[in-house]
PDB file of C-alpha atoms and ligand atoms in Angstrom:
ATOM      1  CA  MET X   1     109.298 -35.470  14.873  1.00  0.00           C
ATOM      2  CA  LYS X   2     108.553 -34.298  11.337  1.00  0.00           C
ATOM      3  CA  ILE X   3     104.832 -33.995  10.869  1.00  0.00           C
ATOM      4  CA  GLY X   4     102.461 -33.812   7.935  1.00  0.00           C
ATOM      5  CA  ILE X   5      98.918 -32.439   8.214  1.00  0.00           C
ATOM      6  CA  VAL X   6      95.955 -33.024   5.918  1.00  0.00           C
ATOM      7  CA  GLY X   7      93.775 -29.928   6.323  1.00  0.00           C
ATOM      8  CA  TYR X   8      96.749 -27.869   7.550  1.00  0.00           C
ATOM      9  CA  LYS X   9      95.046 -24.565   6.658  1.00  0.00           C
ATOM     10  CA  GLY X  10      91.961 -25.337   8.763  1.00  0.00           C
ATOM     11  CA  ARG X  11      91.111 -24.451  12.364  1.00  0.00           C
ATOM     12  CA  MET X  12      92.360 -27.755  13.809  1.00  0.00           C
ATOM     13  CA  GLY X  13      95.226 -27.993  11.321  1.00  0.00           C
ATOM     14  CA  LYS X  14      96.596 -24.619  12.497  1.00  0.00           C
ATOM     15  CA  GLU X  15      96.105 -25.438  16.192  1.00  0.00           C
ATOM     16  CA  ILE X  16      97.956 -28.751  15.776  1.00  0.00           C
ATOM     17  CA  LYS X  17     100.786 -27.149  13.771  1.00  0.00           C
ATOM     18  CA  ASP X  18     101.203 -24.411  16.437  1.00  0.00           C
ATOM     19  CA  LEU X  19     101.253 -26.888  19.346  1.00  0.00           C
ATOM     20  CA  PHE X  20     103.694 -29.296  17.689  1.00  0.00           C
ATOM     21  CA  GLU X  21     106.017 -26.404  16.743  1.00  0.00           C
ATOM     22  CA  GLU X  22     105.904 -25.097  20.334  1.00  0.00           C
ATOM     23  CA  LYS X  23     107.102 -28.569  21.393  1.00  0.00           C
ATOM     24  CA  ASN X  24     109.965 -28.419  18.855  1.00  0.00           C
ATOM     25  CA  HIS X  25     108.447 -30.737  16.272  1.00  0.00           C
ATOM     26  CA  GLU X  26     108.659 -29.719  12.639  1.00  0.00           C
ATOM     27  CA  PHE X  27     105.843 -29.241  10.120  1.00  0.00           C
ATOM     28  CA  VAL X  28     107.329 -30.517   6.846  1.00  0.00           C
ATOM     29  CA  TRP X  29     104.373 -31.584   4.712  1.00  0.00           C
ATOM     30  CA  GLY X  30     100.767 -30.582   4.251  1.00  0.00           C
ATOM     31  CA  TYR X  31      97.784 -31.174   2.018  1.00  0.00           C
ATOM     32  CA  ASP X  32      94.852 -28.824   1.631  1.00  0.00           C
ATOM     33  CA  LYS X  33      92.358 -27.613  -0.991  1.00  0.00           C
ATOM     34  CA  ASP X  34      95.077 -25.959  -3.085  1.00  0.00           C
ATOM     35  CA  GLY X  35      97.250 -29.076  -3.109  1.00  0.00           C
ATOM     36  CA  GLU X  36     100.441 -30.277  -1.516  1.00  0.00           C
ATOM     37  CA  HIS X  37     102.960 -28.317   0.515  1.00  0.00           C
ATOM     38  CA  PHE X  38     106.131 -30.408   0.302  1.00  0.00           C
ATOM     39  CA  GLN X  39     109.286 -29.617   2.178  1.00  0.00           C
ATOM     40  CA  GLU X  40     110.268 -33.115   3.314  1.00  0.00           C
ATOM     41  CA  LYS X  41     108.782 -36.588   3.791  1.00  0.00           C
ATOM     42  CA  PRO X  42     106.819 -36.566   7.083  1.00  0.00           C
ATOM     43  CA  GLN X  43     107.288 -39.205   9.800  1.00  0.00           C
ATOM     44  CA  ILE X  44     103.582 -39.084  10.669  1.00  0.00           C
ATOM     45  CA  ILE X  45     100.383 -37.837   9.012  1.00  0.00           C
ATOM     46  CA  ILE X  46      97.603 -36.122  10.966  1.00  0.00           C
ATOM     47  CA  ASP X  47      94.231 -35.685   9.242  1.00  0.00           C
ATOM     48  CA  PHE X  48      91.677 -33.105  10.378  1.00  0.00           C
ATOM     49  CA  SER X  49      89.777 -32.315   7.195  1.00  0.00           C
ATOM     50  CA  LEU X  50      86.599 -33.717   5.631  1.00  0.00           C
ATOM     51  CA  PRO X  51      85.444 -37.272   4.791  1.00  0.00           C
ATOM     52  CA  GLU X  52      85.744 -36.507   1.059  1.00  0.00           C
ATOM     53  CA  VAL X  53      89.500 -36.009   1.490  1.00  0.00           C
ATOM     54  CA  PHE X  54      89.887 -39.480   3.033  1.00  0.00           C
ATOM     55  CA  GLU X  55      91.057 -41.317  -0.115  1.00  0.00           C
ATOM     56  CA  LYS X  56      93.856 -38.744  -0.602  1.00  0.00           C
ATOM     57  CA  THR X  57      94.964 -39.268   2.998  1.00  0.00           C
ATOM     58  CA  GLU X  58      94.919 -43.025   2.472  1.00  0.00           C
ATOM     59  CA  ASP X  59      97.107 -42.649  -0.666  1.00  0.00           C
ATOM     60  CA  TYR X  60      99.646 -40.436   1.118  1.00  0.00           C
ATOM     61  CA  VAL X  61      99.863 -42.746   4.165  1.00  0.00           C
ATOM     62  CA  LYS X  62     100.576 -45.661   1.788  1.00  0.00           C
ATOM     63  CA  LYS X  63     103.087 -43.587  -0.210  1.00  0.00           C
ATOM     64  CA  PHE X  64     105.058 -42.395   2.850  1.00  0.00           C
ATOM     65  CA  LYS X  65     104.418 -45.594   4.914  1.00  0.00           C
ATOM     66  CA  VAL X  66     103.936 -43.575   8.112  1.00  0.00           C
ATOM     67  CA  PRO X  67     101.524 -43.662  11.092  1.00  0.00           C
ATOM     68  CA  LEU X  68      98.190 -41.859  10.778  1.00  0.00           C
ATOM     69  CA  ILE X  69      96.264 -39.913  13.440  1.00  0.00           C
ATOM     70  CA  ILE X  70      92.783 -39.089  12.140  1.00  0.00           C
ATOM     71  CA  GLY X  71      90.217 -36.839  13.836  1.00  0.00           C
ATOM     72  CA  THR X  72      88.014 -36.061  10.849  1.00  0.00           C
ATOM     73  CA  THR X  73      84.359 -36.687  11.716  1.00  0.00           C
ATOM     74  CA  GLY X  74      81.519 -38.048   9.614  1.00  0.00           C
ATOM     75  CA  LEU X  75      83.532 -40.938   8.168  1.00  0.00           C
ATOM     76  CA  GLN X  76      81.519 -43.623   6.357  1.00  0.00           C
ATOM     77  CA  ASP X  77      81.584 -47.249   7.594  1.00  0.00           C
ATOM     78  CA  GLU X  78      83.657 -48.197   4.519  1.00  0.00           C
ATOM     79  CA  GLN X  79      86.204 -45.522   5.410  1.00  0.00           C
ATOM     80  CA  ILE X  80      86.534 -46.947   8.947  1.00  0.00           C
ATOM     81  CA  GLU X  81      87.032 -50.384   7.356  1.00  0.00           C
ATOM     82  CA  ALA X  82      89.683 -48.888   5.061  1.00  0.00           C
ATOM     83  CA  LEU X  83      91.443 -47.455   8.135  1.00  0.00           C
ATOM     84  CA  LYS X  84      91.464 -50.912   9.736  1.00  0.00           C
ATOM     85  CA  ALA X  85      92.981 -52.358   6.548  1.00  0.00           C
ATOM     86  CA  LEU X  86      95.603 -49.591   6.524  1.00  0.00           C
ATOM     87  CA  ALA X  87      96.401 -50.419  10.170  1.00  0.00           C
ATOM     88  CA  LYS X  88      97.780 -53.817   9.116  1.00  0.00           C
ATOM     89  CA  ASP X  89     100.786 -51.939   7.701  1.00  0.00           C
ATOM     90  CA  VAL X  90     101.058 -48.773   9.823  1.00  0.00           C
ATOM     91  CA  PRO X  91      99.720 -47.614  13.220  1.00  0.00           C
ATOM     92  CA  VAL X  92      96.424 -45.722  12.989  1.00  0.00           C
ATOM     93  CA  VAL X  93      94.745 -43.750  15.795  1.00  0.00           C
ATOM     94  CA  GLN X  94      91.156 -42.755  15.035  1.00  0.00           C
ATOM     95  CA  SER X  95      88.872 -40.758  17.329  1.00  0.00           C
ATOM     96  CA  TYR X  96      86.022 -38.312  16.938  1.00  0.00           C
ATOM     97  CA  ASN X  97      87.243 -36.565  20.068  1.00  0.00           C
ATOM     98  CA  PHE X  98      90.852 -36.202  21.227  1.00  0.00           C
ATOM     99  CA  SER X  99      90.098 -34.485  24.579  1.00  0.00           C
ATOM    100  CA  ILE X 100      90.768 -36.229  27.898  1.00  0.00           C
ATOM    101  CA  GLY X 101      87.463 -34.951  29.298  1.00  0.00           C
ATOM    102  CA  ILE X 102      85.389 -36.795  26.703  1.00  0.00           C
ATOM    103  CA  GLN X 103      87.265 -40.014  27.515  1.00  0.00           C
ATOM    104  CA  LEU X 104      86.219 -39.567  31.160  1.00  0.00           C
ATOM    105  CA  PHE X 105      82.675 -38.729  29.992  1.00  0.00           C
ATOM    106  CA  LEU X 106      82.548 -42.049  28.075  1.00  0.00           C
ATOM    107  CA  LYS X 107      83.735 -43.941  31.165  1.00  0.00           C
ATOM    108  CA  MET X 108      80.884 -42.361  33.172  1.00  0.00           C
ATOM    109  CA  VAL X 109      78.418 -43.368  30.448  1.00  0.00           C
ATOM    110  CA  ASP X 110      79.728 -46.911  30.606  1.00  0.00           C
ATOM    111  CA  PHE X 111      79.194 -46.935  34.381  1.00  0.00           C
ATOM    112  CA  LEU X 112      75.651 -45.519  34.120  1.00  0.00           C
ATOM    113  CA  LYS X 113      74.237 -47.161  31.021  1.00  0.00           C
ATOM    114  CA  ASP X 114      72.678 -50.227  32.666  1.00  0.00           C
ATOM    115  CA  LYS X 115      71.366 -48.192  35.633  1.00  0.00           C
ATOM    116  CA  ILE X 116      69.037 -45.875  33.697  1.00  0.00           C
ATOM    117  CA  ASP X 117      66.532 -48.249  32.114  1.00  0.00           C
ATOM    118  CA  GLY X 118      63.201 -46.468  31.667  1.00  0.00           C
ATOM    119  CA  TRP X 119      64.719 -42.977  32.028  1.00  0.00           C
ATOM    120  CA  ASP X 120      64.382 -40.298  29.345  1.00  0.00           C
ATOM    121  CA  ILE X 121      67.800 -39.871  27.747  1.00  0.00           C
ATOM    122  CA  GLU X 122      68.849 -37.107  25.355  1.00  0.00           C
ATOM    123  CA  ILE X 123      72.158 -35.822  23.995  1.00  0.00           C
ATOM    124  CA  VAL X 124      72.667 -32.135  23.173  1.00  0.00           C
ATOM    125  CA  GLU X 125      75.743 -30.951  21.290  1.00  0.00           C
ATOM    126  CA  THR X 126      76.678 -27.334  20.555  1.00  0.00           C
ATOM    127  CA  HIS X 127      79.358 -26.236  18.096  1.00  0.00           C
ATOM    128  CA  HIS X 128      80.522 -23.176  16.138  1.00  0.00           C
ATOM    129  CA  ARG X 129      78.563 -22.007  13.114  1.00  0.00           C
ATOM    130  CA  PHE X 130      81.262 -23.250  10.698  1.00  0.00           C
ATOM    131  CA  LYS X 131      80.930 -26.927  11.601  1.00  0.00           C
ATOM    132  CA  LYS X 132      79.856 -28.909   8.547  1.00  0.00           C
ATOM    133  CA  ASP X 133      78.599 -32.187  10.074  1.00  0.00           C
ATOM    134  CA  LYS X 134      75.557 -32.739  12.246  1.00  0.00           C
ATOM    135  CA  PRO X 135      75.324 -34.441  14.698  1.00  0.00           C
ATOM    136  CA  SER X 136      78.884 -34.249  15.957  1.00  0.00           C
ATOM    137  CA  GLY X 137      81.121 -37.310  15.896  1.00  0.00           C
ATOM    138  CA  THR X 138      81.356 -37.133  19.691  1.00  0.00           C
ATOM    139  CA  ALA X 139      77.565 -37.225  20.098  1.00  0.00           C
ATOM    140  CA  LYS X 140      77.557 -40.350  17.929  1.00  0.00           C
ATOM    141  CA  MET X 141      80.263 -41.906  20.157  1.00  0.00           C
ATOM    142  CA  ILE X 142      78.205 -41.110  23.291  1.00  0.00           C
ATOM    143  CA  LYS X 143      75.105 -42.666  21.692  1.00  0.00           C
ATOM    144  CA  GLU X 144      77.100 -45.760  20.716  1.00  0.00           C
ATOM    145  CA  SER X 145      78.416 -46.094  24.295  1.00  0.00           C
ATOM    146  CA  LEU X 146      74.847 -45.984  25.615  1.00  0.00           C
ATOM    147  CA  ASP X 147      73.819 -48.870  23.355  1.00  0.00           C
ATOM    148  CA  LYS X 148      70.440 -47.130  22.965  1.00  0.00           C
ATOM    149  CA  ASP X 149      68.702 -45.236  20.208  1.00  0.00           C
ATOM    150  CA  VAL X 150      68.597 -41.831  21.925  1.00  0.00           C
ATOM    151  CA  PRO X 151      67.769 -38.481  20.296  1.00  0.00           C
ATOM    152  CA  ILE X 152      70.576 -36.018  19.567  1.00  0.00           C
ATOM    153  CA  SER X 153      69.922 -32.264  19.314  1.00  0.00           C
ATOM    154  CA  SER X 154      72.498 -30.136  17.523  1.00  0.00           C
ATOM    155  CA  LEU X 155      72.963 -26.396  18.047  1.00  0.00           C
ATOM    156  CA  ARG X 156      75.244 -24.287  15.859  1.00  0.00           C
ATOM    157  CA  LEU X 157      76.154 -21.134  17.758  1.00  0.00           C
ATOM    158  CA  GLY X 158      78.878 -18.530  17.244  1.00  0.00           C
ATOM    159  CA  ASN X 159      82.345 -19.823  17.948  1.00  0.00           C
ATOM    160  CA  VAL X 160      81.650 -22.612  20.491  1.00  0.00           C
ATOM    161  CA  ALA X 161      84.620 -25.020  20.395  1.00  0.00           C
ATOM    162  CA  GLY X 162      82.562 -28.048  21.439  1.00  0.00           C
ATOM    163  CA  ASP X 163      79.952 -28.723  24.135  1.00  0.00           C
ATOM    164  CA  HIS X 164      78.319 -32.099  24.828  1.00  0.00           C
ATOM    165  CA  VAL X 165      75.630 -32.789  27.429  1.00  0.00           C
ATOM    166  CA  LEU X 166      73.940 -36.073  28.237  1.00  0.00           C
ATOM    167  CA  TYR X 167      70.624 -35.628  30.059  1.00  0.00           C
ATOM    168  CA  MET X 168      68.982 -38.511  31.924  1.00  0.00           C
ATOM    169  CA  ALA X 169      65.674 -38.052  33.748  1.00  0.00           C
ATOM    170  CA  ASN X 170      63.029 -39.997  35.612  1.00  0.00           C
ATOM    171  CA  LEU X 171      59.846 -38.459  36.997  1.00  0.00           C
ATOM    172  CA  GLY X 172      61.593 -37.167  40.111  1.00  0.00           C
ATOM    173  CA  GLU X 173      65.057 -36.077  39.020  1.00  0.00           C
ATOM    174  CA  VAL X 174      67.366 -35.034  36.213  1.00  0.00           C
ATOM    175  CA  LEU X 175      70.953 -36.210  35.981  1.00  0.00           C
ATOM    176  CA  GLY X 176      73.436 -34.703  33.546  1.00  0.00           C
ATOM    177  CA  ILE X 177      76.987 -35.204  32.359  1.00  0.00           C
ATOM    178  CA  SER X 178      78.508 -32.294  30.487  1.00  0.00           C
ATOM    179  CA  HIS X 179      81.778 -31.447  28.818  1.00  0.00           C
ATOM    180  CA  ARG X 180      82.943 -28.158  27.374  1.00  0.00           C
ATOM    181  CA  ALA X 181      86.104 -27.718  25.333  1.00  0.00           C
ATOM    182  CA  LEU X 182      87.353 -24.222  26.164  1.00  0.00           C
ATOM    183  CA  SER X 183      89.435 -24.095  22.988  1.00  0.00           C
ATOM    184  CA  ARG X 184      90.778 -26.404  20.263  1.00  0.00           C
ATOM    185  CA  ARG X 185      93.993 -26.760  22.260  1.00  0.00           C
ATOM    186  CA  ALA X 186      92.416 -29.633  24.257  1.00  0.00           C
ATOM    187  CA  PHE X 187      92.028 -31.665  21.049  1.00  0.00           C
ATOM    188  CA  ALA X 188      95.508 -30.766  19.772  1.00  0.00           C
ATOM    189  CA  GLU X 189      97.042 -31.943  23.083  1.00  0.00           C
ATOM    190  CA  GLY X 190      95.369 -35.320  22.546  1.00  0.00           C
ATOM    191  CA  VAL X 191      96.760 -35.498  19.021  1.00  0.00           C
ATOM    192  CA  LEU X 192     100.264 -34.844  20.399  1.00  0.00           C
ATOM    193  CA  LYS X 193      99.791 -37.659  22.968  1.00  0.00           C
ATOM    194  CA  SER X 194      98.637 -39.953  20.163  1.00  0.00           C
ATOM    195  CA  ALA X 195     101.639 -39.067  17.993  1.00  0.00           C
ATOM    196  CA  GLU X 196     103.958 -39.922  20.898  1.00  0.00           C
ATOM    197  CA  PHE X 197     101.992 -43.146  21.496  1.00  0.00           C
ATOM    198  CA  VAL X 198     102.500 -44.467  17.948  1.00  0.00           C
ATOM    199  CA  THR X 199     106.229 -43.754  17.716  1.00  0.00           C
ATOM    200  CA  ASN X 200     107.153 -47.233  18.998  1.00  0.00           C
ATOM    201  CA  LYS X 201     104.342 -49.084  17.190  1.00  0.00           C
ATOM    202  CA  LYS X 202     104.815 -50.989  13.918  1.00  0.00           C
ATOM    203  CA  ASN X 203     101.111 -51.214  13.051  1.00  0.00           C
ATOM    204  CA  GLY X 204      97.667 -51.595  14.645  1.00  0.00           C
ATOM    205  CA  TYR X 205      94.310 -49.875  14.894  1.00  0.00           C
ATOM    206  CA  PHE X 206      93.892 -47.718  18.005  1.00  0.00           C
ATOM    207  CA  THR X 207      91.410 -45.241  19.410  1.00  0.00           C
ATOM    208  CA  PHE X 208      92.185 -42.386  21.799  1.00  0.00           C
ATOM    209  CA  THR X 209      90.963 -44.670  24.616  1.00  0.00           C
ATOM    210  CA  ASP X 210      93.986 -46.893  23.920  1.00  0.00           C
ATOM    211  CA  VAL X 211      96.277 -43.865  24.029  1.00  0.00           C
ATOM    212  CA  ILE X 212      95.359 -42.544  27.494  1.00  0.00           C
TER     213      ILE X 212
HETATM  214  N1  LIG A 301      88.452 -35.603  16.649  1.00  0.00           N
HETATM  215  C1  LIG A 301      88.521 -34.420  17.266  1.00  0.00           C
HETATM  216  O1  LIG A 301      88.959 -34.293  18.428  1.00  0.00           O
HETATM  217  C2  LIG A 301      88.102 -33.217  16.505  1.00  0.00           C
HETATM  218  C3  LIG A 301      87.646 -33.360  15.234  1.00  0.00           C
HETATM  219  N2  LIG A 301      87.354 -32.262  14.479  1.00  0.00           N
HETATM  220  C4  LIG A 301      87.018 -32.532  13.097  1.00  0.00           C
HETATM  221  O2  LIG A 301      88.134 -32.139  12.302  1.00  0.00           O
HETATM  222  C5  LIG A 301      87.681 -31.754  11.018  1.00  0.00           C
HETATM  223  C6  LIG A 301      88.222 -30.381  10.680  1.00  0.00           C
HETATM  224  O3  LIG A 301      87.666 -29.428  11.543  1.00  0.00           O
HETATM  225  P1  LIG A 301      88.078 -27.887  11.403  1.00  0.00           P
HETATM  226  O4  LIG A 301      89.560 -27.747  11.430  1.00  0.00           O
HETATM  227  O5  LIG A 301      87.249 -27.120  12.348  1.00  0.00           O
HETATM  228  O6  LIG A 301      87.558 -27.594   9.912  1.00  0.00           O
HETATM  229  P2  LIG A 301      88.121 -26.542   8.864  1.00  0.00           P
HETATM  230  O7  LIG A 301      87.061 -26.383   7.839  1.00  0.00           O
HETATM  231  O8  LIG A 301      88.653 -25.344   9.547  1.00  0.00           O
HETATM  232  O9  LIG A 301      89.382 -27.324   8.231  1.00  0.00           O
HETATM  233  C7  LIG A 301      89.263 -28.308   7.251  1.00  0.00           C
HETATM  234  C8  LIG A 301      90.422 -28.159   6.292  1.00  0.00           C
HETATM  235  O10 LIG A 301      90.276 -29.154   5.264  1.00  0.00           O
HETATM  236  C9  LIG A 301      90.496 -28.525   4.027  1.00  0.00           C
HETATM  237  N3  LIG A 301      89.770 -29.189   2.940  1.00  0.00           N
HETATM  238  C10 LIG A 301      88.437 -29.144   2.689  1.00  0.00           C
HETATM  239  N4  LIG A 301      88.151 -29.798   1.544  1.00  0.00           N
HETATM  240  C11 LIG A 301      89.338 -30.251   1.061  1.00  0.00           C
HETATM  241  C12 LIG A 301      89.701 -30.985  -0.096  1.00  0.00           C
HETATM  242  N5  LIG A 301      88.784 -31.393  -0.972  1.00  0.00           N
HETATM  243  N6  LIG A 301      91.012 -31.289  -0.274  1.00  0.00           N
HETATM  244  C13 LIG A 301      91.936 -30.879   0.618  1.00  0.00           C
HETATM  245  N7  LIG A 301      91.653 -30.168   1.738  1.00  0.00           N
HETATM  246  C14 LIG A 301      90.358 -29.862   1.945  1.00  0.00           C
HETATM  247  C15 LIG A 301      89.975 -27.113   4.199  1.00  0.00           C
HETATM  248  O11 LIG A 301      90.512 -26.238   3.201  1.00  0.00           O
HETATM  249  C16 LIG A 301      90.435 -26.792   5.599  1.00  0.00           C
HETATM  250  O12 LIG A 301      91.726 -26.225   5.612  1.00  0.00           O
HETATM  251  C17 LIG A 301      86.161 -31.843  11.071  1.00  0.00           C
HETATM  252  O13 LIG A 301      85.763 -33.102  10.568  1.00  0.00           O
HETATM  253  C18 LIG A 301      85.854 -31.753  12.547  1.00  0.00           C
HETATM  254  O14 LIG A 301      84.626 -32.310  12.895  1.00  0.00           O
HETATM  255  C19 LIG A 301      87.473 -31.007  14.970  1.00  0.00           C
HETATM  256  C20 LIG A 301      87.892 -30.798  16.243  1.00  0.00           C
HETATM  257  C21 LIG A 301      88.241 -31.895  17.127  1.00  0.00           C
HETATM  258  O1  LIG A 302      84.100 -29.720  14.408  1.00  0.00           O
HETATM  259  C1  LIG A 302      84.493 -29.498  15.580  1.00  0.00           C
HETATM  260  O2  LIG A 302      84.862 -28.380  15.922  1.00  0.00           O
HETATM  261  C2  LIG A 302      84.524 -30.618  16.522  1.00  0.00           C
HETATM  262  N1  LIG A 302      84.249 -31.800  16.090  1.00  0.00           N
HETATM  263  C3  LIG A 302      84.293 -33.012  16.822  1.00  0.00           C
HETATM  264  C4  LIG A 302      82.957 -33.718  16.787  1.00  0.00           C
HETATM  265  O3  LIG A 302      82.281 -33.662  15.744  1.00  0.00           O
HETATM  266  O4  LIG A 302      82.596 -34.365  17.759  1.00  0.00           O
HETATM  267  C5  LIG A 302      84.888 -32.870  18.189  1.00  0.00           C
HETATM  268  C6  LIG A 302      84.720 -31.537  18.850  1.00  0.00           C
HETATM  269  O5  LIG A 302      83.554 -31.479  19.582  1.00  0.00           O
HETATM  270  C7  LIG A 302      84.934 -30.360  17.924  1.00  0.00           C
END
């Protein structure tokens, strides 16, 4: 397929471009701080940038009338609503984490959440020093799955690709669920799966949970 990437010069943008090219897809369009790279109309747009770029992405998706995969974190509620409106016309896949492991993590949280009443519960997320948002989108997803107002601690260390730990403790024991992304490839693989998933869809709002 012919892909377009918003944030194509960034860490995730490059990882996604490399993976798709390895799988014989073609990078034909991009948008970044210095403007548009146009070679051809893309068949899909992938956005890994910043929330302030969102309106541009929205405009380009409407202009090209193509599916959107969006992994940008820190989106405002209105931007999520705008994505749902966009999804009436094109397929949209939105997730704050495109790794399989975090999907399994969320399933474990769902299994545990009504069994840990009265326990101390804390989320700790660790990411590279360049990450702009705090807490991570994934930590927010874990908190939302718990249906509880739990504290989140954020560490910014070196070049960590993405670590999330959920601690649960009573007076006699500590239980933990942890996930570590060993590189950004895990997220890019999920984006590729999502791109394949939307190829036969006309429209609709999906998360990565729907994809796997
Ligand atoms: N959902 C997921 O699985 C994952 C989500 N992310 C999220 O993806 C986003 C990007 O992460 P990274 O690639 O590490 O960041 P990055 O900073 O390396 O890349 C962001 C790109 O957006 C561009 N950009 C910034 N402002 C812009 C503007 N005003 N107009 C056009 N382009 C602009 C930058 O120049 C850069 O190329 C973040 O929100 C991050 O949290 C990152 C990894 C996995
Ligand atoms: O910025 C990152 O790098 C990551 N961001 C996502 C998040 O905020 O949860 C996902 C991943 O952990 C990497």
